[in-house]
Amino acid sequence: MNQTNDLVLITGGGSGMGREAARRFAAAGATVALFDVNQEGMAETAAGFDTVHAWSVDITDFEAVCAAAADVVEKHGPIGRLYNCAAIMPFGILTEQDNAIIHKQMAINYGGLVNITQAVLPGMLEQGRGDFVSFASMAGWIPMLKTGAYSATKFAVRAFTETLYHENINSGIRFACVCPPAVATPLLKQGKESDWPKMLDSQGEPLAPGDVIDAIEQSLDKGKFFVLPTRDSRIGVLMRRFLPGLIWKQVHDVEGF
Ligand SMILES: NC(=O)c1ccc[n+]([C@@H]2O[C@H](COP(=O)([O-])OP(=O)(O)OC[C@H]3O[C@@H](n4cnc5c(N)ncnc54)[C@H](O)[C@@H]3O)[C@@H](O)[C@H]2O)c1
């Protein structure tokens, strides 16, 4: 973790990996700005730190995101790191899943990334330095039965972030696109309360959020763009590239249709 004095902005900082990153950065001496719709969650993230500040912002509202980002800069100075964690993850069969929920996922998981990028990245580019961390998922590489709508948002996040990285390759900004398998956060509970695919139970214990944050920092330091935090996730990407039919066969076998 270099540049500990940099101001860190974390969307979805009221829970899970955003919370873990926020508390680590704050403990290392950074000022942290949280954007989330979960005010109680942000208060829990900030507990015990004077340097963690919360903005109640819906990431799908571009005007609100721009206004909050401007407020952060006015109050605390330029943003040195961005972690875009805000997301939702309801699962379901595509023809049965609520139409509004499918669109809402895209608006938050992908549209939120678009909004925070356009609100914050130009300022980072002016400084010519900083870290830009975008959360995709293994679901952004491997679609499965019942995960289609969520996967589509994460394929979009991956394509957007990869293009952004190459459009700004000589900018001095370090980019990372994080692609974890299941991680033990409240997002999993949300998935389990919807139409949970059995396949996700066959993949071992979820990672600890801190392990993902460690992997992000190591990848940034090594100049690696894709953060694939486990050996299985790296194998998964290779399998998807070379043997997608084998993955689909296993998925159909496990789900039973
Ligand atoms: N947990 C996993 O298994 C897992 C695996 C791979 C990738 N990811 C990705 O990692 C990122 C972080 O996930 P997490 O597990 O920490 O999730 P989480 O559910 O613990 O936290 C997500 C946060 O996003 C916030 N949020 C939701 N809608 C919002 C909106 N409209 N505006 C602002 N904030 C909003 C929620 O209130 C919540 O605090 C997400 O992008 C997720 O898709 C998670």
PDB file of N, CA, C and O in Angstrom, residues 125-178:
ATOM      1  N   LEU A 125      -6.545  12.234 -13.822  1.00  0.00           N
ATOM      2  CA  LEU A 125      -5.690  12.376 -15.016  1.00  0.00           C
ATOM      3  C   LEU A 125      -4.939  13.705 -14.986  1.00  0.00           C
ATOM      4  O   LEU A 125      -3.777  13.783 -15.384  1.00  0.00           O
ATOM      5  N   GLU A 126      -5.605  14.738 -14.471  1.00  0.00           N
ATOM      6  CA  GLU A 126      -4.922  16.042 -14.360  1.00  0.00           C
ATOM      7  C   GLU A 126      -3.717  15.956 -13.438  1.00  0.00           C
ATOM      8  O   GLU A 126      -2.686  16.566 -13.690  1.00  0.00           O
ATOM      9  N   GLN A 127      -3.865  15.164 -12.354  1.00  0.00           N
ATOM     10  CA  GLN A 127      -2.735  15.003 -11.429  1.00  0.00           C
ATOM     11  C   GLN A 127      -1.650  14.118 -12.021  1.00  0.00           C
ATOM     12  O   GLN A 127      -0.502  14.157 -11.589  1.00  0.00           O
ATOM     13  N   GLY A 128      -2.046  13.253 -12.955  1.00  0.00           N
ATOM     14  CA  GLY A 128      -1.079  12.355 -13.591  1.00  0.00           C
ATOM     15  C   GLY A 128      -0.626  11.226 -12.685  1.00  0.00           C
ATOM     16  O   GLY A 128       0.406  10.586 -12.933  1.00  0.00           O
ATOM     17  N   ARG A 129      -1.410  10.941 -11.652  1.00  0.00           N
ATOM     18  CA  ARG A 129      -1.106   9.793 -10.802  1.00  0.00           C
ATOM     19  C   ARG A 129      -2.363   9.370 -10.039  1.00  0.00           C
ATOM     20  O   ARG A 129      -3.329  10.142  -9.944  1.00  0.00           O
ATOM     21  N   GLY A 130      -2.330   8.133  -9.528  1.00  0.00           N
ATOM     22  CA  GLY A 130      -3.461   7.641  -8.754  1.00  0.00           C
ATOM     23  C   GLY A 130      -3.738   6.180  -9.084  1.00  0.00           C
ATOM     24  O   GLY A 130      -3.128   5.612  -9.992  1.00  0.00           O
ATOM     25  N   ASP A 131      -4.649   5.582  -8.314  1.00  0.00           N
ATOM     26  CA  ASP A 131      -5.040   4.182  -8.516  1.00  0.00           C
ATOM     27  C   ASP A 131      -6.534   4.122  -8.819  1.00  0.00           C
ATOM     28  O   ASP A 131      -7.340   4.712  -8.086  1.00  0.00           O
ATOM     29  N   PHE A 132      -6.881   3.382  -9.848  1.00  0.00           N
ATOM     30  CA  PHE A 132      -8.286   3.228 -10.258  1.00  0.00           C
ATOM     31  C   PHE A 132      -8.618   1.730 -10.195  1.00  0.00           C
ATOM     32  O   PHE A 132      -8.087   0.943 -10.971  1.00  0.00           O
ATOM     33  N   VAL A 133      -9.495   1.372  -9.242  1.00  0.00           N
ATOM     34  CA  VAL A 133      -9.778  -0.049  -9.011  1.00  0.00           C
ATOM     35  C   VAL A 133     -11.262  -0.316  -9.267  1.00  0.00           C
ATOM     36  O   VAL A 133     -12.133   0.272  -8.629  1.00  0.00           O
ATOM     37  N   SER A 134     -11.502  -1.212 -10.193  1.00  0.00           N
ATOM     38  CA  SER A 134     -12.849  -1.509 -10.622  1.00  0.00           C
ATOM     39  C   SER A 134     -13.165  -2.970 -10.281  1.00  0.00           C
ATOM     40  O   SER A 134     -12.339  -3.849 -10.509  1.00  0.00           O
ATOM     41  N   PHE A 135     -14.353  -3.225  -9.709  1.00  0.00           N
ATOM     42  CA  PHE A 135     -14.704  -4.592  -9.298  1.00  0.00           C
ATOM     43  C   PHE A 135     -15.576  -5.268 -10.347  1.00  0.00           C
ATOM     44  O   PHE A 135     -16.759  -4.975 -10.468  1.00  0.00           O
ATOM     45  N   ALA A 136     -14.965  -6.201 -11.094  1.00  0.00           N
ATOM     46  CA  ALA A 136     -15.746  -7.123 -11.931  1.00  0.00           C
ATOM     47  C   ALA A 136     -15.975  -8.361 -11.072  1.00  0.00           C
ATOM     48  O   ALA A 136     -16.331  -8.247  -9.893  1.00  0.00           O
ATOM     49  N   SER A 137     -15.705  -9.557 -11.599  1.00  0.00           N
ATOM     50  CA  SER A 137     -15.978 -10.802 -10.858  1.00  0.00           C
ATOM     51  C   SER A 137     -15.545 -11.962 -11.751  1.00  0.00           C
ATOM     52  O   SER A 137     -15.378 -11.788 -12.963  1.00  0.00           O
ATOM     53  N   MET A 138     -15.451 -13.163 -11.174  1.00  0.00           N
ATOM     54  CA  MET A 138     -15.317 -14.344 -12.042  1.00  0.00           C
ATOM     55  C   MET A 138     -16.549 -14.467 -12.932  1.00  0.00           C
ATOM     56  O   MET A 138     -16.489 -15.000 -14.038  1.00  0.00           O
ATOM     57  N   ALA A 139     -17.687 -13.931 -12.417  1.00  0.00           N
ATOM     58  CA  ALA A 139     -18.921 -13.924 -13.218  1.00  0.00           C
ATOM     59  C   ALA A 139     -18.772 -13.050 -14.464  1.00  0.00           C
ATOM     60  O   ALA A 139     -19.563 -13.142 -15.389  1.00  0.00           O
ATOM     61  N   GLY A 140     -17.767 -12.199 -14.482  1.00  0.00           N
ATOM     62  CA  GLY A 140     -17.467 -11.390 -15.670  1.00  0.00           C
ATOM     63  C   GLY A 140     -16.639 -12.144 -16.701  1.00  0.00           C
ATOM     64  O   GLY A 140     -16.314 -11.595 -17.758  1.00  0.00           O
ATOM     65  N   TRP A 141     -16.257 -13.367 -16.378  1.00  0.00           N
ATOM     66  CA  TRP A 141     -15.562 -14.240 -17.339  1.00  0.00           C
ATOM     67  C   TRP A 141     -16.421 -15.456 -17.695  1.00  0.00           C
ATOM     68  O   TRP A 141     -16.406 -15.927 -18.821  1.00  0.00           O
ATOM     69  N   ILE A 142     -17.129 -15.985 -16.662  1.00  0.00           N
ATOM     70  CA  ILE A 142     -17.815 -17.273 -16.833  1.00  0.00           C
ATOM     71  C   ILE A 142     -19.303 -17.126 -16.508  1.00  0.00           C
ATOM     72  O   ILE A 142     -19.670 -17.014 -15.334  1.00  0.00           O
ATOM     73  N   PRO A 143     -20.169 -17.113 -17.537  1.00  0.00           N
ATOM     74  CA  PRO A 143     -21.610 -17.099 -17.240  1.00  0.00           C
ATOM     75  C   PRO A 143     -22.068 -18.497 -16.842  1.00  0.00           C
ATOM     76  O   PRO A 143     -21.498 -19.495 -17.269  1.00  0.00           O
ATOM     77  N   MET A 144     -23.072 -18.566 -15.980  1.00  0.00           N
ATOM     78  CA  MET A 144     -23.657 -19.859 -15.572  1.00  0.00           C
ATOM     79  C   MET A 144     -25.169 -19.737 -15.599  1.00  0.00           C
ATOM     80  O   MET A 144     -25.703 -18.631 -15.697  1.00  0.00           O
ATOM     81  N   LEU A 145     -25.856 -20.864 -15.431  1.00  0.00           N
ATOM     82  CA  LEU A 145     -27.312 -20.818 -15.335  1.00  0.00           C
ATOM     83  C   LEU A 145     -27.709 -19.990 -14.111  1.00  0.00           C
ATOM     84  O   LEU A 145     -27.104 -20.141 -13.042  1.00  0.00           O
ATOM     85  N   LYS A 146     -28.683 -19.143 -14.258  1.00  0.00           N
ATOM     86  CA  LYS A 146     -29.256 -18.277 -13.208  1.00  0.00           C
ATOM     87  C   LYS A 146     -28.408 -17.048 -12.856  1.00  0.00           C
ATOM     88  O   LYS A 146     -28.831 -16.213 -12.080  1.00  0.00           O
ATOM     89  N   THR A 147     -27.182 -16.964 -13.374  1.00  0.00           N
ATOM     90  CA  THR A 147     -26.358 -15.788 -13.044  1.00  0.00           C
ATOM     91  C   THR A 147     -26.268 -14.822 -14.236  1.00  0.00           C
ATOM     92  O   THR A 147     -25.487 -13.868 -14.203  1.00  0.00           O
ATOM     93  N   GLY A 148     -27.062 -15.068 -15.280  1.00  0.00           N
ATOM     94  CA  GLY A 148     -26.901 -14.335 -16.549  1.00  0.00           C
ATOM     95  C   GLY A 148     -26.968 -12.819 -16.421  1.00  0.00           C
ATOM     96  O   GLY A 148     -26.134 -12.105 -16.982  1.00  0.00           O
ATOM     97  N   ALA A 149     -27.951 -12.316 -15.662  1.00  0.00           N
ATOM     98  CA  ALA A 149     -28.124 -10.861 -15.590  1.00  0.00           C
ATOM     99  C   ALA A 149     -26.944 -10.222 -14.853  1.00  0.00           C
ATOM    100  O   ALA A 149     -26.398  -9.198 -15.288  1.00  0.00           O
ATOM    101  N   TYR A 150     -26.546 -10.846 -13.741  1.00  0.00           N
ATOM    102  CA  TYR A 150     -25.398 -10.320 -12.976  1.00  0.00           C
ATOM    103  C   TYR A 150     -24.125 -10.435 -13.810  1.00  0.00           C
ATOM    104  O   TYR A 150     -23.334  -9.489 -13.895  1.00  0.00           O
ATOM    105  N   SER A 151     -23.933 -11.602 -14.447  1.00  0.00           N
ATOM    106  CA  SER A 151     -22.754 -11.815 -15.295  1.00  0.00           C
ATOM    107  C   SER A 151     -22.651 -10.749 -16.388  1.00  0.00           C
ATOM    108  O   SER A 151     -21.564 -10.248 -16.669  1.00  0.00           O
ATOM    109  N   ALA A 152     -23.789 -10.426 -16.991  1.00  0.00           N
ATOM    110  CA  ALA A 152     -23.779  -9.432 -18.077  1.00  0.00           C
ATOM    111  C   ALA A 152     -23.245  -8.098 -17.558  1.00  0.00           C
ATOM    112  O   ALA A 152     -22.480  -7.414 -18.246  1.00  0.00           O
ATOM    113  N   THR A 153     -23.607  -7.744 -16.316  1.00  0.00           N
ATOM    114  CA  THR A 153     -23.101  -6.469 -15.776  1.00  0.00           C
ATOM    115  C   THR A 153     -21.584  -6.544 -15.579  1.00  0.00           C
ATOM    116  O   THR A 153     -20.880  -5.563 -15.767  1.00  0.00           O
ATOM    117  N   LYS A 154     -21.096  -7.723 -15.196  1.00  0.00           N
ATOM    118  CA  LYS A 154     -19.660  -7.848 -14.902  1.00  0.00           C
ATOM    119  C   LYS A 154     -18.836  -8.009 -16.180  1.00  0.00           C
ATOM    120  O   LYS A 154     -17.671  -7.590 -16.217  1.00  0.00           O
ATOM    121  N   PHE A 155     -19.423  -8.606 -17.237  1.00  0.00           N
ATOM    122  CA  PHE A 155     -18.749  -8.583 -18.553  1.00  0.00           C
ATOM    123  C   PHE A 155     -18.615  -7.120 -18.996  1.00  0.00           C
ATOM    124  O   PHE A 155     -17.580  -6.712 -19.533  1.00  0.00           O
ATOM    125  N   ALA A 156     -19.675  -6.334 -18.773  1.00  0.00           N
ATOM    126  CA  ALA A 156     -19.649  -4.914 -19.160  1.00  0.00           C
ATOM    127  C   ALA A 156     -18.586  -4.153 -18.362  1.00  0.00           C
ATOM    128  O   ALA A 156     -17.832  -3.349 -18.914  1.00  0.00           O
ATOM    129  N   VAL A 157     -18.520  -4.420 -17.068  1.00  0.00           N
ATOM    130  CA  VAL A 157     -17.508  -3.759 -16.215  1.00  0.00           C
ATOM    131  C   VAL A 157     -16.107  -4.087 -16.725  1.00  0.00           C
ATOM    132  O   VAL A 157     -15.238  -3.222 -16.820  1.00  0.00           O
ATOM    133  N   ARG A 158     -15.906  -5.355 -17.089  1.00  0.00           N
ATOM    134  CA  ARG A 158     -14.566  -5.780 -17.523  1.00  0.00           C
ATOM    135  C   ARG A 158     -14.196  -5.085 -18.844  1.00  0.00           C
ATOM    136  O   ARG A 158     -13.087  -4.571 -18.987  1.00  0.00           O
ATOM    137  N   ALA A 159     -15.136  -5.059 -19.794  1.00  0.00           N
ATOM    138  CA  ALA A 159     -14.851  -4.431 -21.100  1.00  0.00           C
ATOM    139  C   ALA A 159     -14.598  -2.932 -20.929  1.00  0.00           C
ATOM    140  O   ALA A 159     -13.657  -2.371 -21.514  1.00  0.00           O
ATOM    141  N   PHE A 160     -15.428  -2.286 -20.118  1.00  0.00           N
ATOM    142  CA  PHE A 160     -15.300  -0.834 -19.903  1.00  0.00           C
ATOM    143  C   PHE A 160     -13.943  -0.533 -19.260  1.00  0.00           C
ATOM    144  O   PHE A 160     -13.214   0.361 -19.684  1.00  0.00           O
ATOM    145  N   THR A 161     -13.606  -1.295 -18.219  1.00  0.00           N
ATOM    146  CA  THR A 161     -12.378  -0.993 -17.465  1.00  0.00           C
ATOM    147  C   THR A 161     -11.136  -1.292 -18.300  1.00  0.00           C
ATOM    148  O   THR A 161     -10.150  -0.544 -18.248  1.00  0.00           O
ATOM    149  N   GLU A 162     -11.198  -2.385 -19.080  1.00  0.00           N
ATOM    150  CA  GLU A 162     -10.031  -2.732 -19.911  1.00  0.00           C
ATOM    151  C   GLU A 162      -9.796  -1.647 -20.964  1.00  0.00           C
ATOM    152  O   GLU A 162      -8.659  -1.233 -21.211  1.00  0.00           O
ATOM    153  N   THR A 163     -10.877  -1.151 -21.551  1.00  0.00           N
ATOM    154  CA  THR A 163     -10.746  -0.085 -22.554  1.00  0.00           C
ATOM    155  C   THR A 163     -10.215   1.197 -21.907  1.00  0.00           C
ATOM    156  O   THR A 163      -9.309   1.854 -22.437  1.00  0.00           O
ATOM    157  N   LEU A 164     -10.778   1.503 -20.730  1.00  0.00           N
ATOM    158  CA  LEU A 164     -10.354   2.701 -19.997  1.00  0.00           C
ATOM    159  C   LEU A 164      -8.845   2.651 -19.707  1.00  0.00           C
ATOM    160  O   LEU A 164      -8.125   3.646 -19.874  1.00  0.00           O
ATOM    161  N   TYR A 165      -8.397   1.487 -19.293  1.00  0.00           N
ATOM    162  CA  TYR A 165      -6.976   1.278 -18.991  1.00  0.00           C
ATOM    163  C   TYR A 165      -6.129   1.575 -20.236  1.00  0.00           C
ATOM    164  O   TYR A 165      -5.153   2.331 -20.179  1.00  0.00           O
ATOM    165  N   HIS A 166      -6.551   1.025 -21.375  1.00  0.00           N
ATOM    166  CA  HIS A 166      -5.741   1.220 -22.589  1.00  0.00           C
ATOM    167  C   HIS A 166      -5.859   2.643 -23.135  1.00  0.00           C
ATOM    168  O   HIS A 166      -4.899   3.166 -23.696  1.00  0.00           O
ATOM    169  N   GLU A 167      -7.021   3.267 -22.928  1.00  0.00           N
ATOM    170  CA  GLU A 167      -7.152   4.669 -23.387  1.00  0.00           C
ATOM    171  C   GLU A 167      -6.257   5.607 -22.576  1.00  0.00           C
ATOM    172  O   GLU A 167      -5.960   6.718 -23.004  1.00  0.00           O
ATOM    173  N   ASN A 168      -5.872   5.153 -21.375  1.00  0.00           N
ATOM    174  CA  ASN A 168      -5.089   6.025 -20.482  1.00  0.00           C
ATOM    175  C   ASN A 168      -3.784   5.353 -20.063  1.00  0.00           C
ATOM    176  O   ASN A 168      -3.298   5.540 -18.950  1.00  0.00           O
ATOM    177  N   ILE A 169      -3.218   4.593 -21.010  1.00  0.00           N
ATOM    178  CA  ILE A 169      -2.099   3.714 -20.677  1.00  0.00           C
ATOM    179  C   ILE A 169      -0.856   4.490 -20.240  1.00  0.00           C
ATOM    180  O   ILE A 169      -0.085   4.017 -19.419  1.00  0.00           O
ATOM    181  N   ASN A 170      -0.682   5.691 -20.754  1.00  0.00           N
ATOM    182  CA  ASN A 170       0.513   6.472 -20.393  1.00  0.00           C
ATOM    183  C   ASN A 170       0.188   7.632 -19.459  1.00  0.00           C
ATOM    184  O   ASN A 170       0.905   8.624 -19.412  1.00  0.00           O
ATOM    185  N   SER A 171      -0.909   7.495 -18.704  1.00  0.00           N
ATOM    186  CA  SER A 171      -1.395   8.626 -17.903  1.00  0.00           C
ATOM    187  C   SER A 171      -0.729   8.749 -16.537  1.00  0.00           C
ATOM    188  O   SER A 171      -0.881   9.747 -15.864  1.00  0.00           O
ATOM    189  N   GLY A 172      -0.048   7.677 -16.096  1.00  0.00           N
ATOM    190  CA  GLY A 172       0.488   7.668 -14.733  1.00  0.00           C
ATOM    191  C   GLY A 172      -0.480   7.061 -13.732  1.00  0.00           C
ATOM    192  O   GLY A 172      -0.130   6.844 -12.574  1.00  0.00           O
ATOM    193  N   ILE A 173      -1.727   6.791 -14.175  1.00  0.00           N
ATOM    194  CA  ILE A 173      -2.707   6.147 -13.288  1.00  0.00           C
ATOM    195  C   ILE A 173      -2.473   4.634 -13.339  1.00  0.00           C
ATOM    196  O   ILE A 173      -2.272   4.076 -14.419  1.00  0.00           O
ATOM    197  N   ARG A 174      -2.546   3.969 -12.166  1.00  0.00           N
ATOM    198  CA  ARG A 174      -2.491   2.506 -12.136  1.00  0.00           C
ATOM    199  C   ARG A 174      -3.935   1.987 -12.138  1.00  0.00           C
ATOM    200  O   ARG A 174      -4.748   2.423 -11.325  1.00  0.00           O
ATOM    201  N   PHE A 175      -4.221   1.076 -13.051  1.00  0.00           N
ATOM    202  CA  PHE A 175      -5.575   0.516 -13.162  1.00  0.00           C
ATOM    203  C   PHE A 175      -5.583  -0.944 -12.727  1.00  0.00           C
ATOM    204  O   PHE A 175      -4.645  -1.689 -13.033  1.00  0.00           O
ATOM    205  N   ALA A 176      -6.663  -1.360 -12.062  1.00  0.00           N
ATOM    206  CA  ALA A 176      -6.846  -2.778 -11.754  1.00  0.00           C
ATOM    207  C   ALA A 176      -8.312  -3.153 -11.938  1.00  0.00           C
ATOM    208  O   ALA A 176      -9.204  -2.370 -11.597  1.00  0.00           O
ATOM    209  N   CYS A 177      -8.538  -4.325 -12.506  1.00  0.00           N
ATOM    210  CA  CYS A 177      -9.894  -4.860 -12.661  1.00  0.00           C
ATOM    211  C   CYS A 177      -9.943  -6.159 -11.850  1.00  0.00           C
ATOM    212  O   CYS A 177      -9.278  -7.141 -12.182  1.00  0.00           O
ATOM    213  N   VAL A 178     -10.729  -6.124 -10.768  1.00  0.00           N
ATOM    214  CA  VAL A 178     -10.708  -7.199  -9.769  1.00  0.00           C
ATOM    215  C   VAL A 178     -11.754  -8.254 -10.134  1.00  0.00           C
ATOM    216  O   VAL A 178     -12.924  -7.924 -10.327  1.00  0.00           O
TER     217      VAL A 178
END
